Amino acid sequence: PRRAALELLWEMFGDEIRSMTHLKSLQAFAHEELHAIAVMLVKQLNAPRTSSVGRLFDAIASLLGICQQASFEGQAAMALEFLLDDKEIEEYYEFDLQGKIIDWAPVVTAILQDLERQIPSNKISAKFHNALVEIIIAVARRSGESQIVLTGGCFQNKYLTERAIQRLREEGFCPYWPQHIPPNDGGLAAG
């Protein structure tokens, strides 16, 4: 998770992240580790890009300081979901959707601002989850399709799945989601 956060911050802020030493993600690294990873990011060596929402969960969990190193896949995402104690929060972080590409910079910038203002982690987690749901709605609208399939490891997250289904239905879409096989890699064998 801490590396995902560092890569995300590097992509957004470049060398300016050196001044962000107050962030828990950066504090989780030894100075030598930060230097080595910075070199890797500058040279794009062993730092492949990913489209995985799971890495975004990792990064946000690291920024919030709730998971810096994961012992198993999904641990950081689970920790972020477990923060959700107020399911009535409707707020979400604004995002930028350019065609089919989501620019996470507005979401991450707003999270950093909320951290600076000492907004509780549970509220940040709720706003982050809600932003993901609103992104699903925005992409569904752009698709022009009425039937929307929700699948992938992030849909093991009960809050995200239930809220996405609810919002999709509210917006007139017909959502489908795995109910008999796992939505993550465990369902790959089923085709």
Short mmCIF file of C-alpha atoms in Angstrom, two decimals:
data_model
loop_
_atom_site.label_atom_id
_atom_site.label_comp_id
_atom_site.label_asym_id
_atom_site.label_seq_id
_atom_site.Cartn_x
_atom_site.Cartn_y
_atom_site.Cartn_z
CA PRO A 1 0.00 0.00 0.00
CA ARG A 2 2.73 2.53 0.85
CA ARG A 3 4.37 1.98 -2.53
CA ALA A 4 1.05 2.43 -4.33
CA ALA A 5 0.61 5.73 -2.47
CA LEU A 6 4.12 6.84 -3.34
CA GLU A 7 3.64 6.01 -7.01
CA LEU A 8 0.33 7.86 -7.08
CA LEU A 9 1.82 10.91 -5.37
CA TRP A 10 4.84 10.82 -7.66
CA GLU A 11 2.62 10.73 -10.74
CA MET A 12 0.64 13.70 -9.45
CA PHE A 13 3.32 15.85 -7.86
CA GLY A 14 6.66 14.60 -9.17
CA ASP A 15 9.64 15.77 -7.18
CA GLU A 16 7.39 18.03 -5.04
CA ILE A 17 6.57 15.00 -2.87
CA ARG A 18 9.90 15.54 -1.12
CA SER A 19 8.18 18.37 0.76
CA MET A 20 5.31 16.10 1.89
CA THR A 21 7.21 14.38 4.68
CA HIS A 22 4.21 14.80 7.00
CA LEU A 23 2.29 12.13 5.07
CA LYS A 24 2.07 8.76 6.81
CA SER A 25 2.75 7.00 3.51
CA LEU A 26 6.12 8.66 3.18
CA GLN A 27 6.95 8.25 6.85
CA ALA A 28 6.52 4.49 6.43
CA PHE A 29 9.69 4.36 4.30
CA ALA A 30 13.28 4.55 5.40
CA HIS A 31 15.21 7.37 3.70
CA GLU A 32 17.18 4.86 1.61
CA GLU A 33 13.97 3.17 0.46
CA LEU A 34 12.46 6.49 -0.62
CA HIS A 35 15.56 7.35 -2.59
CA ALA A 36 15.63 3.97 -4.34
CA ILE A 37 11.94 4.14 -5.24
CA ALA A 38 12.30 7.73 -6.46
CA VAL A 39 15.06 6.58 -8.84
CA MET A 40 12.82 3.73 -10.03
CA LEU A 41 9.95 6.13 -10.67
CA VAL A 42 12.10 8.71 -12.48
CA LYS A 43 13.64 6.03 -14.70
CA GLN A 44 10.35 4.10 -14.97
CA LEU A 45 12.22 0.99 -13.90
CA ASN A 46 10.14 -1.78 -12.29
CA ALA A 47 7.27 0.69 -11.92
CA PRO A 48 4.58 -0.48 -14.38
CA ARG A 49 1.36 1.46 -14.68
CA THR A 50 -1.80 -0.24 -13.53
CA SER A 51 -5.49 0.23 -14.11
CA SER A 52 -6.36 -1.73 -10.97
CA VAL A 53 -8.76 -0.06 -8.57
CA GLY A 54 -7.18 -2.30 -5.93
CA ARG A 55 -3.96 -0.28 -6.12
CA LEU A 56 -6.01 2.87 -5.61
CA PHE A 57 -7.52 1.35 -2.45
CA ASP A 58 -3.97 0.50 -1.35
CA ALA A 59 -2.81 4.06 -1.92
CA ILE A 60 -5.71 5.67 -0.07
CA ALA A 61 -5.38 3.25 2.88
CA SER A 62 -1.69 4.16 3.06
CA LEU A 63 -2.38 7.90 2.91
CA LEU A 64 -4.83 7.49 5.80
CA GLY A 65 -2.18 5.56 7.72
CA ILE A 66 -4.34 2.47 8.23
CA CYS A 67 -2.25 0.00 6.20
CA GLN A 68 1.32 0.52 5.03
CA GLN A 69 2.31 -3.08 4.29
CA ALA A 70 -0.17 -5.75 3.36
CA SER A 71 0.18 -9.39 4.38
CA PHE A 72 -2.43 -10.47 1.81
CA GLU A 73 -4.16 -9.11 -1.29
CA GLY A 74 -7.05 -6.85 -0.39
CA GLN A 75 -5.93 -6.17 3.18
CA ALA A 76 -5.68 -2.41 2.69
CA ALA A 77 -9.03 -2.28 0.88
CA MET A 78 -10.64 -4.23 3.71
CA ALA A 79 -9.19 -1.85 6.29
CA LEU A 80 -10.60 1.08 4.31
CA GLU A 81 -14.03 -0.56 4.12
CA PHE A 82 -13.99 -1.36 7.85
CA LEU A 83 -13.66 2.37 8.59
CA LEU A 84 -17.16 2.94 7.22
CA ASP A 85 -19.20 3.41 10.35
CA ASP A 86 -21.59 6.07 9.04
CA LYS A 87 -23.32 4.71 5.98
CA GLU A 88 -25.48 7.85 5.72
CA ILE A 89 -22.69 10.06 4.36
CA GLU A 90 -23.73 11.15 0.88
CA GLU A 91 -20.73 13.35 0.11
CA TYR A 92 -18.16 12.22 -2.44
CA TYR A 93 -14.94 13.54 -3.88
CA GLU A 94 -15.20 15.27 -7.24
CA PHE A 95 -13.39 13.49 -10.05
CA ASP A 96 -12.45 14.19 -13.64
CA LEU A 97 -13.62 11.77 -16.33
CA GLN A 98 -11.98 12.40 -19.70
CA GLY A 99 -13.52 10.08 -22.25
CA LYS A 100 -13.00 6.67 -20.66
CA ILE A 101 -10.04 7.78 -18.55
CA ILE A 102 -10.48 8.78 -14.91
CA ASP A 103 -8.10 11.41 -13.59
CA TRP A 104 -7.66 10.60 -9.90
CA ALA A 105 -5.79 13.83 -9.16
CA PRO A 106 -8.89 15.75 -7.96
CA VAL A 107 -9.88 12.87 -5.63
CA VAL A 108 -6.39 12.46 -4.18
CA THR A 109 -5.88 16.22 -3.86
CA ALA A 110 -9.18 16.52 -1.96
CA ILE A 111 -8.20 13.61 0.30
CA LEU A 112 -4.87 15.31 1.05
CA GLN A 113 -6.76 18.52 1.86
CA ASP A 114 -9.12 16.62 4.16
CA LEU A 115 -6.12 15.03 5.91
CA GLU A 116 -4.61 18.49 6.34
CA ARG A 117 -7.90 19.69 7.87
CA GLN A 118 -7.91 16.60 10.12
CA ILE A 119 -11.19 15.25 8.78
CA PRO A 120 -11.80 11.84 10.42
CA SER A 121 -10.61 8.83 8.42
CA ASN A 122 -14.06 7.23 8.46
CA LYS A 123 -15.52 10.24 6.65
CA ILE A 124 -12.67 10.29 4.12
CA SER A 125 -13.23 6.58 3.48
CA ALA A 126 -16.96 7.15 2.93
CA LYS A 127 -16.35 10.04 0.54
CA PHE A 128 -13.78 7.93 -1.34
CA HIS A 129 -16.14 4.94 -1.64
CA ASN A 130 -18.97 7.25 -2.72
CA ALA A 131 -16.70 8.82 -5.35
CA LEU A 132 -16.04 5.38 -6.80
CA VAL A 133 -19.79 4.77 -7.02
CA GLU A 134 -20.37 8.12 -8.73
CA ILE A 135 -17.58 7.26 -11.18
CA ILE A 136 -19.40 4.01 -11.97
CA ILE A 137 -22.56 6.04 -12.64
CA ALA A 138 -20.68 8.50 -14.87
CA VAL A 139 -19.03 5.71 -16.87
CA ALA A 140 -22.36 3.88 -17.18
CA ARG A 141 -23.96 7.05 -18.58
CA ARG A 142 -21.16 7.43 -21.11
CA SER A 143 -21.42 3.80 -22.17
CA GLY A 144 -24.93 4.21 -23.51
CA GLU A 145 -25.76 0.76 -22.17
CA SER A 146 -28.61 0.11 -19.76
CA GLN A 147 -27.24 -3.19 -18.43
CA ILE A 148 -24.14 -2.73 -16.26
CA VAL A 149 -22.00 -5.59 -14.94
CA LEU A 150 -20.11 -5.07 -11.67
CA THR A 151 -17.16 -7.42 -11.34
CA GLY A 152 -13.58 -7.50 -10.17
CA GLY A 153 -11.96 -7.83 -6.78
CA CYS A 154 -13.15 -4.45 -5.51
CA PHE A 155 -16.73 -5.77 -5.63
CA GLN A 156 -15.96 -8.05 -2.71
CA ASN A 157 -16.44 -4.77 -0.83
CA LYS A 158 -20.00 -4.98 0.50
CA TYR A 159 -20.49 -1.23 0.85
CA LEU A 160 -19.20 -0.47 -2.65
CA THR A 161 -21.28 -3.22 -4.25
CA GLU A 162 -24.52 -2.40 -2.44
CA ARG A 163 -24.21 1.34 -2.97
CA ALA A 164 -23.31 0.89 -6.66
CA ILE A 165 -26.34 -1.36 -7.19
CA GLN A 166 -28.61 1.11 -5.40
CA ARG A 167 -27.30 4.15 -7.32
CA LEU A 168 -27.38 2.36 -10.67
CA ARG A 169 -31.00 1.42 -10.10
CA GLU A 170 -31.84 4.98 -9.02
CA GLU A 171 -30.35 6.20 -12.30
CA GLY A 172 -32.40 3.73 -14.35
CA PHE A 173 -29.69 1.15 -15.06
CA CYS A 174 -30.02 -2.60 -14.68
CA PRO A 175 -27.00 -3.78 -12.65
CA TYR A 176 -25.67 -7.33 -12.64
CA TRP A 177 -23.11 -8.70 -10.21
CA PRO A 178 -21.69 -12.13 -9.38
CA GLN A 179 -23.87 -14.02 -6.93
CA HIS A 180 -22.64 -17.61 -7.22
CA ILE A 181 -18.99 -17.24 -8.16
CA PRO A 182 -16.46 -14.78 -6.71
CA PRO A 183 -16.11 -11.42 -8.47
CA ASN A 184 -12.32 -11.52 -8.09
CA ASP A 185 -9.69 -13.77 -9.65
CA GLY A 186 -11.35 -16.74 -7.96
CA GLY A 187 -14.03 -16.57 -10.65
CA LEU A 188 -11.64 -16.65 -13.61
CA ALA A 189 -11.87 -20.42 -14.00
CA ALA A 190 -15.61 -20.07 -14.59
CA GLY A 191 -14.88 -17.93 -17.62
#
